[in-house]
Amino acid sequence: MSALPARRNKLLRASRHGRALRGAWRAVALVGALAWGLMPWAHAQPLSDQFVEVWTTRDGLPHSTVHGIGQTPDGFLWLATWEGLVRYDGHDFHLYRRADIPGLLDDGVRALNIGATGDLWAGSARGGIVRLHDGHWTALAPVASLVTDLLDTGDGGLWVATLHDGVVRIEASGKRTSITQANGLPSETVNALASDARGQIWAATSRGLALIESARARPIGQQSLSHGPVFSLFALADGRLLVGSEHGAFVGDAQGFVPLHPGLAAYAITRLWRDGDGSVWAGTNNNGLARVAGGNLEWLNIGKGLPNNRVLALRRDREGSLWVGTNGGLARVRAAPIHTYTRADGLADDFVRATLVDRDGTVWIGGGQGLDRLDLRSDTISRVRFSARLADVSVLSLAQDAQGDILVGTFHDGLLRLHDGQVVSTLTMESGLPANEVRAILPARDGRLWIGTKQGLVVGAGARTRTYGTRDGLAADFIQALYEDADGSVWVGTAQGAVRFVGDTMQSVDLGSSDAQYVYGFLPSTDAQAVWLATDRGLVRVPRHGGPVAVVGRSQGLPFEKIFAMAADARGRLWLTGNEGVVGLQLADIEDVAAGRRKTVDARLYGRADGMVSAQANGGSTPAAALDGDGHLWVATAQGAARLDPTVPLHQAASLPGIAIESVEVDGREVDLKQSPELPPGDHRIVVRFVAPALLNAARVRYRYRLGGAAPAWVELGSSREVQLTHLDPGAFELQLQASLPGESARSMANLAFSIRAYWWQRPWVWGLLAALAGLVAYTTFLVRLRQSRRNERHLRALVGERTAELQVQTQIAEQLARTDSLTLLANRRAIDQALEADGRAAGGGGALPLSLLLLDLDNFKPINDQFGHAAGDIALGQVAAVLREQVRLPDIAARWGGDEFAVLLHDCDEAKALLVAERICAAVAGIDCSSFAPGGAITASIGMACADRRSGHIHVGTLVVHADQAVYRAKRDGRNRVRVAQQRAPESARDTAS
């Protein structure tokens, strides 16, 4: 009995000691957290304004779970997924599975690490370990269980974390050392590895944190870290460590750890990342992504743009973007100058046509399904509630009158007047409007109201109104912009130019040499002596009191020429909107160009890379853009209202990554020209695909090439990442590729050297020998003729005639052979090219059109070649050739285009007839019986068709091949064994119609 009080006293002392120890640690934690919070944090943009972009399996990601993220020195982003390793170049995801990487062992990749020298390491679910070095994959012997993490410390060795077998150290020599529980590791389930600034190796296990010293592990932080699993580690430059555990995030070293932020204590921290400004990002198991900055804790989760709340990977790239791997896809988070408000934020509709900032600072946003008010002070959006009759109001234009009422132009309901958010009056066709579609509103200073509709202009004051149309001298009835200048003159923009009202007198506005039709907006010049017009052909400066008209367009440095809206801020910046985004430049620059003081402007194009959900700004109604009191630009776009803040710095790389050559195809087969740069003789079709992996600005990169040895001039490719080379003579070539960003000096280059061998009869010595022989024959003939000219004159004439006829026959035979494919006995590509050239000349001189071209690409030819041999492949090609002979008329040409491709040129055949022929050919090819030469095999064809017909389209004979080739690509992409017709360019008037 006496032992019980003693035991109770011992327990009480232990309890008091434990409380005192916990209290001491809480004090340390509080001091540490305070010290962490007082670090010199940089001002961080609120998370709500960060731009979040998401990629899922719908966007080409092969699996929705992204375990690891890394960026190699060449700029490519790499992802570890359950379906394999994925490489992203800013455009496309390229998947590498175990079949592509010997030694990977399994498609499930959990671990990914970019080493100190730039090598990529990956570990799979079956213990496979592979390395990408200098473009080549190598494999190490596998470990015994799933690889959870890899750590390349740069000394030639590798640290491997596993799911069930602890940590394995693989030295450069190949020697392996295992660190398990027998060596002090708290658990043999290791979640993460890290090397701190002192070179010490840390292991996060399912039972706590350990420091690995030599071949042993020592548990660390058992008193200061909460008990339980540790999931993530991040080494800081000062030697400390960020630790993500089941009960929050901690910071410290071997001497102890303190909580990063008390608000994280309730969450399992799966991943950590610290930025250079001190901000710490913490991914959680089920609550999304947190950011700790300046002592503040903010959250980003599925409700704010993340694809999933379970964060499995974090990595900031060299362009400043934070990449987030989740269970539901990949996200990119970054500070951006543009924040877009959409339906997700409470807008009535994503398709926004007009934005207005009223005199109280409220932003009015008109869209296809209603009108919203955005209170900038509270950043809250409220819907304007209309009556049941106006429940589906589609807003086109906005304005505020002198009394403060908001005037709303609609698509179907005429003009609405709002007072205190309520409709107090309406004006429709029943009230005198020529149309209910109101695209522009101007409350003039003299009290008159100007209303622009699609059927004319209405000017009124009180009960007196007047309507103007083309019969009155208006340039067009379709009105889309109104502006009052300093003199009280009213400028009217229409779909066919502009007019100006001076008093009640209408004057036509001269648009100079701009060739402009649509006038979308107006802006006064800096000296108020002219008005700038936003048109479909750039900016046009019209002097108010006469003088030369100036034009600023693409050739003067603007990224696009169709300009929907203009706005000039208090700092002299000019903002332009269009179908490709927003342009920022200095107003003084366009004035200097107009005056001839400079040739071009320095323009910066803002688009998706800068935070716009859609780079398509809307136009054709006003105001399509507006400035608020803080200098923010509000832009109506096809996907929300975009707010551009010029004070937010742009994040982009100082230079473009180098151009990577993705693939080289010669006559339809992929080759490695670096390994085998010499091609056999022949007229080859060479296709080179490449990319400069600018992750942030991929859509803005422009490419060009030149071919040394053949075409020294640069050929502009625009955004295309493919070069096709044909009809190259024998010789040595160097293909030079260049990537650049418009308006910026950043450029990158790549070179590809190759050569084409000559046929024996194309070699110089053969031609020299032939020339010498010809000279000898000519000399001998001359002597003979000199001696026997009189005696044998008649005989020689006859002989010459016979020789000439014989030579003509031989020439005809040679020409026929040169234009015939030896395998299929069809015409060859040279015959098609010559026919197209002749047809092009005929069309230019008014010759017969239409002319249609079919390109066929066999879908299942390679498996037949690979499985049954080239002899079977030759039979298959012969069968297809037989189909073409049966289906093609005598005047038309069927040819073997090259490899497994065929072409059919149909003369005097319009698109409808050609489509019937193409469908018959497609069906006939699919019906070929392969059982005799390829049992179980089948052949189908993907057919692309293009038609040159001046009655129905603009495809020129000279571009038939390009358009047909693009249609073949669409047929392949849409599922093969089908016909696709080249998309014809719409008429200019249709393409220029405002949205």
XYZ file of C-alpha atoms in Angstrom, residues 72-427:
356
model
C 15.944 21.020 -66.515
C 18.509 23.612 -67.681
C 17.102 23.543 -71.217
C 13.847 25.047 -69.898
C 11.568 22.003 -70.115
C 9.230 21.272 -67.205
C 9.144 17.633 -66.064
C 6.329 15.949 -64.152
C 6.204 12.620 -62.305
C 2.820 10.909 -62.742
C 1.320 7.441 -62.380
C 1.355 7.142 -66.189
C 5.029 7.984 -66.626
C 7.334 10.968 -66.919
C 5.876 13.980 -68.674
C 7.773 16.786 -70.395
C 6.019 20.127 -70.960
C 7.313 22.736 -73.424
C 4.688 25.447 -72.952
C 2.524 23.971 -75.736
C 2.219 20.211 -75.349
C 2.763 17.385 -72.879
C 5.107 14.626 -74.091
C 4.787 11.316 -72.239
C 7.692 8.928 -71.567
C 6.682 5.457 -70.391
C 8.747 2.431 -69.419
C 8.715 1.334 -73.064
C 10.496 4.599 -73.930
C 12.987 4.550 -71.034
C 14.811 1.250 -70.453
C 15.199 0.584 -66.739
C 12.192 2.612 -65.548
C 10.431 -0.737 -64.867
C 6.999 0.842 -64.243
C 4.926 3.704 -65.634
C 4.111 4.855 -62.107
C 6.720 7.529 -61.288
C 6.686 8.895 -57.732
C 10.104 10.564 -57.422
C 11.730 13.245 -59.567
C 14.901 15.225 -58.856
C 16.998 17.682 -60.882
C 20.596 17.253 -59.764
C 23.218 19.887 -59.099
C 24.624 19.445 -62.626
C 21.212 19.562 -64.308
C 20.680 15.826 -64.720
C 17.157 14.530 -64.266
C 16.603 11.554 -61.954
C 13.343 9.598 -61.711
C 12.239 6.674 -59.579
C 9.332 4.332 -60.237
C 6.880 2.220 -58.254
C 8.948 -0.943 -58.842
C 12.211 0.552 -57.691
C 13.504 1.572 -61.102
C 15.957 4.497 -61.182
C 16.767 6.331 -64.432
C 18.859 9.351 -65.346
C 18.600 11.798 -68.240
C 22.005 13.215 -69.106
C 22.796 15.195 -72.253
C 19.618 13.964 -73.936
C 20.235 10.259 -73.241
C 18.634 7.915 -70.705
C 20.614 5.509 -68.541
C 19.431 3.256 -65.711
C 20.802 2.140 -62.351
C 20.102 -1.209 -60.802
C 16.694 -0.989 -59.086
C 16.079 -0.841 -55.332
C 13.776 -3.228 -53.499
C 10.620 -1.065 -53.200
C 8.835 2.025 -54.464
C 11.082 5.083 -54.761
C 9.542 8.039 -52.874
C 12.320 10.611 -53.318
C 15.746 11.080 -54.911
C 18.564 13.425 -53.951
C 21.562 14.183 -56.168
C 24.029 16.184 -54.045
C 26.449 16.790 -56.902
C 29.291 14.562 -55.633
C 28.568 11.777 -58.109
C 26.399 9.773 -55.750
C 22.661 9.472 -55.235
C 20.439 9.196 -52.146
C 17.275 7.114 -52.613
C 14.247 7.206 -50.290
C 11.982 4.169 -50.404
C 8.549 3.221 -49.154
C 9.572 0.153 -47.140
C 13.368 -0.143 -47.150
C 14.651 3.072 -45.647
C 17.347 5.131 -47.407
C 19.849 3.760 -49.920
C 23.093 5.598 -50.626
C 24.482 4.832 -54.122
C 28.030 6.066 -54.574
C 29.623 6.997 -57.897
C 31.495 3.683 -57.836
C 28.201 1.791 -57.596
C 28.635 0.819 -53.953
C 25.360 0.796 -52.018
C 24.713 1.443 -48.350
C 21.314 0.932 -46.712
C 20.184 3.020 -43.723
C 17.271 1.348 -41.961
C 15.823 1.109 -38.460
C 18.769 -1.060 -37.577
C 20.949 1.994 -38.251
C 18.802 4.384 -36.222
C 16.201 5.465 -38.784
C 12.852 6.072 -36.974
C 10.956 4.256 -39.736
C 11.801 2.484 -42.959
C 9.024 4.418 -44.719
C 10.832 7.530 -45.938
C 8.799 10.331 -47.503
C 11.434 12.932 -48.420
C 15.153 13.763 -48.415
C 17.012 17.078 -48.181
C 20.578 18.330 -48.074
C 21.019 21.465 -45.937
C 23.503 24.302 -46.439
C 26.087 22.417 -44.342
C 25.840 19.335 -46.584
C 23.964 17.284 -43.960
C 21.404 14.761 -45.217
C 17.942 14.796 -43.630
C 15.236 12.149 -43.950
C 11.512 12.653 -43.361
C 9.968 9.384 -42.207
C 6.555 8.153 -41.150
C 7.741 8.374 -37.495
C 9.620 11.616 -37.449
C 12.693 13.454 -38.693
C 16.222 12.035 -38.814
C 19.699 13.351 -39.576
C 21.924 10.907 -41.462
C 25.559 10.915 -40.401
C 27.860 8.468 -42.176
C 25.870 5.247 -42.349
C 23.679 5.957 -39.301
C 20.597 8.030 -38.643
C 19.808 10.109 -35.573
C 16.234 11.171 -34.714
C 15.946 14.969 -34.443
C 13.373 17.315 -32.935
C 11.396 14.751 -30.978
C 10.710 17.333 -28.279
C 10.011 20.322 -30.547
C 8.312 18.613 -33.500
C 4.879 17.109 -33.028
C 4.973 13.321 -32.943
C 3.911 11.588 -36.126
C 4.815 11.466 -39.802
C 7.027 14.032 -41.504
C 6.116 14.460 -45.168
C 8.268 17.198 -46.652
C 11.574 19.055 -46.279
C 12.984 22.268 -47.703
C 16.563 23.400 -47.008
C 17.125 27.120 -46.391
C 20.222 29.030 -47.402
C 21.054 29.871 -43.746
C 21.389 26.197 -42.796
C 17.942 25.784 -41.301
C 15.258 23.446 -42.515
C 11.556 23.790 -43.229
C 9.713 20.671 -42.127
C 6.169 19.679 -43.099
C 4.543 17.262 -40.690
C 1.168 15.795 -39.842
C 0.600 18.690 -37.431
C 1.776 21.731 -39.350
C 5.018 23.235 -40.607
C 8.168 23.945 -38.595
C 11.480 25.725 -39.084
C 14.764 25.042 -37.313
C 17.865 22.891 -37.192
C 19.358 20.091 -35.147
C 19.116 22.265 -32.022
C 15.328 22.571 -32.227
C 12.327 23.580 -34.326
C 9.519 26.109 -33.911
C 6.160 26.296 -35.701
C 6.171 28.253 -38.941
C 2.683 29.636 -38.270
C 0.117 28.612 -35.654
C -2.613 28.590 -38.283
C -1.019 25.554 -39.945
C -1.027 23.360 -36.855
C -4.267 21.610 -37.809
C -3.062 20.555 -41.270
C -0.830 17.834 -42.659
C 1.822 19.652 -44.704
C 2.717 17.550 -47.723
C 5.021 19.952 -49.598
C 6.993 23.132 -48.840
C 8.646 25.851 -50.897
C 10.287 29.121 -49.862
C 10.675 32.059 -52.242
C 13.566 34.474 -52.301
C 11.396 37.183 -50.684
C 10.812 34.969 -47.631
C 7.292 33.824 -48.534
C 6.687 30.179 -47.666
C 4.216 28.029 -49.584
C 2.794 24.994 -47.791
C 0.843 22.332 -49.627
C -1.570 20.337 -47.517
C -3.092 16.901 -47.665
C -6.681 18.061 -48.084
C -6.969 21.836 -47.708
C -5.111 23.198 -50.725
C -2.148 25.556 -50.706
C -1.224 28.046 -47.969
C 1.142 31.000 -48.152
C 2.846 32.517 -45.108
C 4.131 36.028 -45.832
C 4.836 38.765 -43.320
C 3.111 36.786 -40.592
C -0.065 36.562 -42.696
C -1.606 33.246 -43.669
C -3.559 33.017 -46.941
C -5.160 30.039 -48.643
C -5.625 28.916 -52.204
C -7.879 25.922 -52.701
C -10.273 24.286 -55.111
C -12.772 27.092 -54.626
C -10.152 29.636 -55.730
C -8.772 27.895 -58.781
C -6.766 24.816 -57.714
C -7.794 21.618 -59.501
C -7.658 19.643 -56.243
C -6.997 20.310 -52.541
C -4.341 17.609 -52.127
C -0.958 19.126 -52.985
C 1.803 16.660 -53.919
C 4.481 18.834 -55.568
C 5.727 22.437 -55.557
C 8.350 24.079 -57.739
C 9.030 27.667 -58.874
C 10.457 27.873 -62.377
C 13.041 30.257 -63.785
C 10.306 32.513 -65.164
C 8.892 33.159 -61.697
C 5.842 30.883 -61.828
C 4.975 28.504 -58.975
C 3.905 25.084 -60.267
C 1.597 23.024 -58.069
C 1.058 19.293 -58.549
C -2.185 17.980 -57.103
C -4.367 14.907 -57.135
C -6.555 16.542 -59.778
C -4.078 18.095 -62.174
C -1.336 20.685 -62.573
C -1.632 24.375 -61.642
C 0.542 27.416 -62.262
C 0.283 30.232 -59.703
C 1.933 33.596 -60.179
C 1.647 37.286 -59.604
C 0.359 38.857 -62.783
C -0.557 42.384 -63.825
C -4.018 41.243 -64.938
C -6.769 39.768 -62.786
C -9.919 38.555 -64.540
C -13.353 38.562 -62.927
C -15.611 35.797 -64.252
C -18.760 33.888 -63.340
C -16.751 32.217 -60.601
C -16.445 35.641 -58.946
C -20.152 36.419 -59.324
C -20.464 37.970 -62.806
C -23.746 37.462 -64.628
C -21.886 36.327 -67.742
C -18.322 35.689 -68.839
C -18.893 37.330 -72.235
C -18.395 40.987 -71.308
C -19.060 43.725 -73.874
C -18.756 46.977 -71.908
C -17.060 48.305 -68.764
C -17.785 51.698 -67.194
C -16.228 53.400 -64.153
C -18.754 55.930 -62.831
C -18.022 59.139 -60.942
C -18.344 57.326 -57.597
C -15.674 54.799 -58.605
C -18.078 51.893 -59.082
C -17.249 49.589 -61.986
C -20.234 48.611 -64.131
C -19.785 45.415 -66.146
C -22.206 44.625 -68.962
C -22.334 41.146 -70.399
C -24.402 38.874 -72.548
C -26.687 37.912 -69.662
C -26.935 40.967 -67.472
C -25.327 43.898 -65.704
C -23.116 43.845 -62.589
C -21.707 46.438 -60.196
C -18.248 45.964 -58.696
C -17.556 47.909 -55.493
C -13.799 48.519 -55.550
C -13.637 49.279 -51.833
C -14.992 45.885 -50.806
C -14.162 44.022 -54.022
C -17.735 42.684 -54.098
C -19.951 42.121 -57.109
C -23.724 42.663 -57.054
C -26.194 41.921 -59.829
C -28.546 44.588 -61.180
C -32.001 43.080 -60.899
C -34.288 43.919 -63.787
C -38.002 43.279 -64.042
C -39.375 39.980 -65.261
C -39.807 41.460 -68.733
C -36.123 42.416 -68.820
C -34.797 39.352 -67.031
C -32.539 38.298 -69.926
C -31.074 41.718 -70.740
C -27.957 41.484 -72.918
C -25.855 44.612 -72.373
C -23.947 46.238 -75.244
C -23.071 49.770 -74.081
C -22.928 51.933 -70.965
C -22.746 55.641 -70.103
C -23.405 58.016 -67.178
C -25.328 61.251 -67.680
C -24.975 64.593 -65.901
C -27.508 63.582 -63.242
C -25.524 60.453 -62.377
C -27.984 58.021 -63.944
C -26.537 54.989 -65.711
C -27.640 54.537 -69.308
C -27.646 50.961 -70.548
C -27.697 50.058 -74.240
C -28.942 46.523 -74.854
C -29.003 43.987 -77.633
C -32.786 43.489 -77.771
C -34.393 45.900 -75.317
C -33.311 49.331 -76.480
C -31.972 51.942 -74.026
C -32.544 51.657 -70.262
C -32.046 54.430 -67.720
C -31.048 53.354 -64.177
C -31.459 55.567 -61.131
C -30.145 54.132 -57.857
C -29.887 50.771 -59.594
C -33.542 50.721 -60.713
C -34.911 51.050 -64.258
C -36.835 54.352 -64.416
C -37.371 54.598 -68.180
C -36.878 52.706 -71.431
C -36.485 53.787 -75.033
